[in-house]
């Protein structure tokens, strides 16, 4: 949505931009993020995006966007988008491949893990400039004594564990991580599991049952008999990931 106060006759108005020219973060040649906001394209209005490239096993670190919801779209490769639902206290993992999306509500803790090389993701936001708070900053800037006291931990061990985090990570593991290969293998194995496979199957079965009831309703209507049950007023569409709509 374009900003309402934009003067579209102004010589400074911009309608196009090369996102490759605005690097947000670089880990290496295979892992980097470009960004686009209203600062680069002044006609964007209430929208922005991150253009994310990852190789297998690399992670956009756990973080939040305190000012925007995020829609993650897979262009190439494969990734798992993981979010923590603050209301149900659940960790939810959503594997996505080209053409699939996952939604992260505003302010929710989440991260993305590439499960294939040459993974390309688009993260689209409903804010003119997406704000970012990385988990690495929370860990390295909070005193170890606070963690130790709050959670009844050994302060020395907390300091030792968190000492390697010297800066905002953004894409991990860091290049100098000594056990990077082992960590990547374990993370990929864990997040290749489709946590929502059972729910997907259940929703497909519910959709088939709904379609069967619809056909029965049509048959009964054409034959003059009254339907035995009330059908939902809203037809559910999608690939089975949709939550079935309640009657309204």
GROMACS .gro file of N, CA, C and O in nm, residues 12-67:
model
  224
   12UNK      N    1   1.140   1.304  -0.729
   12UNK     CA    2   1.210   1.213  -0.638
   12UNK      C    3   1.135   1.082  -0.617
   12UNK      O    4   1.185   0.992  -0.549
   13UNK      N    5   1.016   1.069  -0.674
   13UNK     CA    6   0.939   0.947  -0.654
   13UNK      C    7   1.009   0.830  -0.725
   13UNK      O    8   1.061   0.844  -0.836
   14UNK      N    9   1.015   0.714  -0.657
   14UNK     CA   10   1.085   0.599  -0.712
   14UNK      C   11   0.990   0.478  -0.718
   14UNK      O   12   0.919   0.449  -0.622
   15UNK      N   13   0.994   0.406  -0.831
   15UNK     CA   14   0.907   0.290  -0.851
   15UNK      C   15   0.985   0.160  -0.866
   15UNK      O   16   0.924   0.053  -0.876
   16UNK      N   17   1.116   0.167  -0.872
   16UNK     CA   18   1.195   0.046  -0.892
   16UNK      C   19   1.325   0.057  -0.814
   16UNK      O   20   1.373   0.168  -0.786
   17UNK      N   21   1.381  -0.060  -0.780
   17UNK     CA   22   1.506  -0.062  -0.705
   17UNK      C   23   1.570  -0.199  -0.721
   17UNK      O   24   1.501  -0.301  -0.731
   18UNK      N   25   1.702  -0.202  -0.721
   18UNK     CA   26   1.778  -0.327  -0.728
   18UNK      C   27   1.814  -0.370  -0.586
   18UNK      O   28   1.902  -0.312  -0.523
   19UNK      N   29   1.744  -0.471  -0.535
   19UNK     CA   30   1.764  -0.515  -0.397
   19UNK      C   31   1.906  -0.567  -0.375
   19UNK      O   32   1.958  -0.562  -0.264
   20UNK      N   33   1.971  -0.613  -0.481
   20UNK     CA   34   2.109  -0.662  -0.469
   20UNK      C   35   2.206  -0.553  -0.426
   20UNK      O   36   2.317  -0.582  -0.382
   21UNK      N   37   2.163  -0.428  -0.438
   21UNK     CA   38   2.250  -0.317  -0.403
   21UNK      C   39   2.241  -0.276  -0.256
   21UNK      O   40   2.311  -0.184  -0.212
   22UNK      N   41   2.155  -0.344  -0.180
   22UNK     CA   42   2.138  -0.307  -0.039
   22UNK      C   43   2.157  -0.430   0.049
   22UNK      O   44   2.061  -0.497   0.087
   23UNK      N   45   2.281  -0.459   0.083
   23UNK     CA   46   2.316  -0.577   0.163
   23UNK      C   47   2.289  -0.547   0.311
   23UNK      O   48   2.342  -0.451   0.367
   24UNK      N   49   2.209  -0.631   0.374
   24UNK     CA   50   2.181  -0.619   0.517
   24UNK      C   51   2.286  -0.692   0.600
   24UNK      O   52   2.333  -0.642   0.702
   25UNK      N   53   2.323  -0.814   0.554
   25UNK     CA   54   2.422  -0.892   0.628
   25UNK      C   55   2.489  -0.992   0.534
   25UNK      O   56   2.424  -1.048   0.445
   26UNK      N   57   2.618  -1.016   0.557
   26UNK     CA   58   2.692  -1.116   0.480
   26UNK      C   59   2.769  -1.206   0.574
   26UNK      O   60   2.847  -1.158   0.657
   27UNK      N   61   2.747  -1.336   0.561
   27UNK     CA   62   2.831  -1.434   0.629
   27UNK      C   63   2.941  -1.483   0.534
   27UNK      O   64   3.058  -1.483   0.568
   28UNK      N   65   2.899  -1.524   0.416
   28UNK     CA   66   2.992  -1.564   0.310
   28UNK      C   67   2.917  -1.557   0.178
   28UNK      O   68   2.806  -1.503   0.171
   29UNK      N   69   2.976  -1.612   0.072
   29UNK     CA   70   2.917  -1.598  -0.062
   29UNK      C   71   2.786  -1.673  -0.077
   29UNK      O   72   2.705  -1.641  -0.164
   30UNK      N   73   2.762  -1.774   0.005
   30UNK     CA   74   2.639  -1.852  -0.004
   30UNK      C   75   2.534  -1.811   0.098
   30UNK      O   76   2.420  -1.854   0.089
   31UNK      N   77   2.574  -1.730   0.196
   31UNK     CA   78   2.483  -1.695   0.305
   31UNK      C   79   2.485  -1.545   0.329
   31UNK      O   80   2.581  -1.491   0.387
   32UNK      N   81   2.379  -1.480   0.284
   32UNK     CA   82   2.371  -1.335   0.298
   32UNK      C   83   2.225  -1.292   0.287
   32UNK      O   84   2.137  -1.370   0.246
   33UNK      N   85   2.200  -1.167   0.326
   33UNK     CA   86   2.064  -1.112   0.324
   33UNK      C   87   2.067  -0.972   0.264
   33UNK      O   88   2.144  -0.885   0.308
   34UNK      N   89   1.983  -0.950   0.164
   34UNK     CA   90   1.959  -0.816   0.111
   34UNK      C   91   1.827  -0.764   0.168
   34UNK      O   92   1.741  -0.843   0.209
   35UNK      N   93   1.810  -0.633   0.169
   35UNK     CA   94   1.686  -0.579   0.226
   35UNK      C   95   1.629  -0.469   0.138
   35UNK      O   96   1.700  -0.403   0.061
   36UNK      N   97   1.499  -0.449   0.154
   36UNK     CA   98   1.428  -0.343   0.084
   36UNK      C   99   1.327  -0.283   0.180
   36UNK      O  100   1.246  -0.355   0.239
   37UNK      N  101   1.334  -0.152   0.198
   37UNK     CA  102   1.238  -0.083   0.283
   37UNK      C  103   1.201   0.049   0.218
   37UNK      O  104   1.244   0.080   0.106
   38UNK      N  105   1.124   0.128   0.289
   38UNK     CA  106   1.085   0.259   0.236
   38UNK      C  107   1.205   0.351   0.220
   38UNK      O  108   1.200   0.449   0.145
   39UNK      N  109   1.315   0.319   0.287
   39UNK     CA  110   1.436   0.398   0.273
   39UNK      C  111   1.498   0.385   0.134
   39UNK      O  112   1.569   0.474   0.088
   40UNK      N  113   1.475   0.272   0.068
   40UNK     CA  114   1.527   0.251  -0.067
   40UNK      C  115   1.421   0.280  -0.174
   40UNK      O  116   1.455   0.325  -0.283
   41UNK      N  117   1.295   0.250  -0.143
   41UNK     CA  118   1.187   0.266  -0.241
   41UNK      C  119   1.075   0.344  -0.172
   41UNK      O  120   0.995   0.287  -0.098
   42UNK      N  121   1.069   0.473  -0.196
   42UNK     CA  122   0.980   0.558  -0.118
   42UNK      C  123   0.832   0.542  -0.147
   42UNK      O  124   0.748   0.599  -0.079
   43UNK      N  125   0.797   0.460  -0.247
   43UNK     CA  126   0.656   0.433  -0.276
   43UNK      C  127   0.605   0.307  -0.207
   43UNK      O  128   0.489   0.270  -0.224
   44UNK      N  129   0.691   0.239  -0.132
   44UNK     CA  130   0.653   0.111  -0.071
   44UNK      C  131   0.535   0.124   0.025
   44UNK      O  132   0.450   0.036   0.033
   45UNK      N  133   0.534   0.230   0.103
   45UNK     CA  134   0.429   0.241   0.203
   45UNK      C  135   0.453   0.143   0.317
   45UNK      O  136   0.565   0.127   0.365
   46UNK      N  137   0.349   0.072   0.356
   46UNK     CA  138   0.356  -0.016   0.472
   46UNK      C  139   0.397  -0.158   0.431
   46UNK      O  140   0.323  -0.255   0.454
   47UNK      N  141   0.514  -0.170   0.372
   47UNK     CA  142   0.565  -0.300   0.328
   47UNK      C  143   0.717  -0.295   0.319
   47UNK      O  144   0.775  -0.187   0.303
   48UNK      N  145   0.779  -0.412   0.330
   48UNK     CA  146   0.925  -0.423   0.319
   48UNK      C  147   0.958  -0.570   0.303
   48UNK      O  148   0.870  -0.657   0.320
   49UNK      N  149   1.084  -0.600   0.272
   49UNK     CA  150   1.121  -0.741   0.257
   49UNK      C  151   1.269  -0.762   0.285
   49UNK      O  152   1.350  -0.670   0.275
   50UNK      N  153   1.300  -0.887   0.320
   50UNK     CA  154   1.438  -0.934   0.328
   50UNK      C  155   1.455  -1.044   0.224
   50UNK      O  156   1.370  -1.133   0.213
   51UNK      N  157   1.563  -1.036   0.148
   51UNK     CA  158   1.595  -1.130   0.042
   51UNK      C  159   1.706  -1.220   0.095
   51UNK      O  160   1.821  -1.179   0.105
   52UNK      N  161   1.672  -1.345   0.133
   52UNK     CA  162   1.760  -1.430   0.213
   52UNK      C  163   1.816  -1.545   0.130
   52UNK      O  164   1.739  -1.619   0.067
   53UNK      N  165   1.947  -1.562   0.136
   53UNK     CA  166   2.014  -1.673   0.067
   53UNK      C  167   2.090  -1.755   0.172
   53UNK      O  168   2.169  -1.701   0.249
   54UNK      N  169   2.067  -1.888   0.170
   54UNK     CA  170   2.127  -1.976   0.270
   54UNK      C  171   2.175  -2.105   0.206
   54UNK      O  172   2.112  -2.156   0.112
   55UNK      N  173   2.284  -2.158   0.258
   55UNK     CA  174   2.325  -2.294   0.222
   55UNK      C  175   2.281  -2.389   0.333
   55UNK      O  176   2.246  -2.347   0.445
   56UNK      N  177   2.286  -2.517   0.302
   56UNK     CA  178   2.234  -2.620   0.392
   56UNK      C  179   2.295  -2.610   0.532
   56UNK      O  180   2.414  -2.600   0.549
   57UNK      N  181   2.207  -2.611   0.633
   57UNK     CA  182   2.251  -2.608   0.772
   57UNK      C  183   2.268  -2.470   0.831
   57UNK      O  184   2.292  -2.458   0.951
   58UNK      N  185   2.254  -2.367   0.752
   58UNK     CA  186   2.267  -2.231   0.804
   58UNK      C  187   2.133  -2.180   0.857
   58UNK      O  188   2.026  -2.219   0.807
   59UNK      N  189   2.143  -2.095   0.957
   59UNK     CA  190   2.025  -2.054   1.033
   59UNK      C  191   2.016  -1.902   1.040
   59UNK      O  192   2.114  -1.835   1.075
   60UNK      N  193   1.899  -1.848   1.007
   60UNK     CA  194   1.871  -1.710   1.044
   60UNK      C  195   1.839  -1.714   1.192
   60UNK      O  196   1.740  -1.772   1.234
   61UNK      N  197   1.926  -1.657   1.272
   61UNK     CA  198   1.924  -1.681   1.416
   61UNK      C  199   1.788  -1.651   1.480
   61UNK      O  200   1.710  -1.571   1.428
   62UNK      N  201   1.758  -1.716   1.594
   62UNK     CA  202   1.634  -1.685   1.666
   62UNK      C  203   1.624  -1.534   1.692
   62UNK      O  204   1.720  -1.473   1.740
   63UNK      N  205   1.507  -1.478   1.661
   63UNK     CA  206   1.491  -1.333   1.670
   63UNK      C  207   1.344  -1.298   1.674
   63UNK      O  208   1.257  -1.384   1.657
   64UNK      N  209   1.316  -1.170   1.692
   64UNK     CA  210   1.179  -1.119   1.681
   64UNK      C  211   1.180  -0.994   1.593
   64UNK      O  212   1.281  -0.924   1.581
   65UNK      N  213   1.064  -0.966   1.533
   65UNK     CA  214   1.038  -0.839   1.466
   65UNK      C  215   0.928  -0.772   1.547
   65UNK      O  216   0.810  -0.810   1.537
   66UNK      N  217   0.965  -0.677   1.628
   66UNK     CA  218   0.870  -0.619   1.722
   66UNK      C  219   0.767  -0.528   1.659
   66UNK      O  220   0.667  -0.492   1.723
   67UNK      N  221   0.788  -0.493   1.530
   67UNK     CA  222   0.696  -0.400   1.466
   67UNK      C  223   0.623  -0.458   1.346
   67UNK      O  224   0.553  -0.384   1.275
   0.00000   0.00000   0.00000
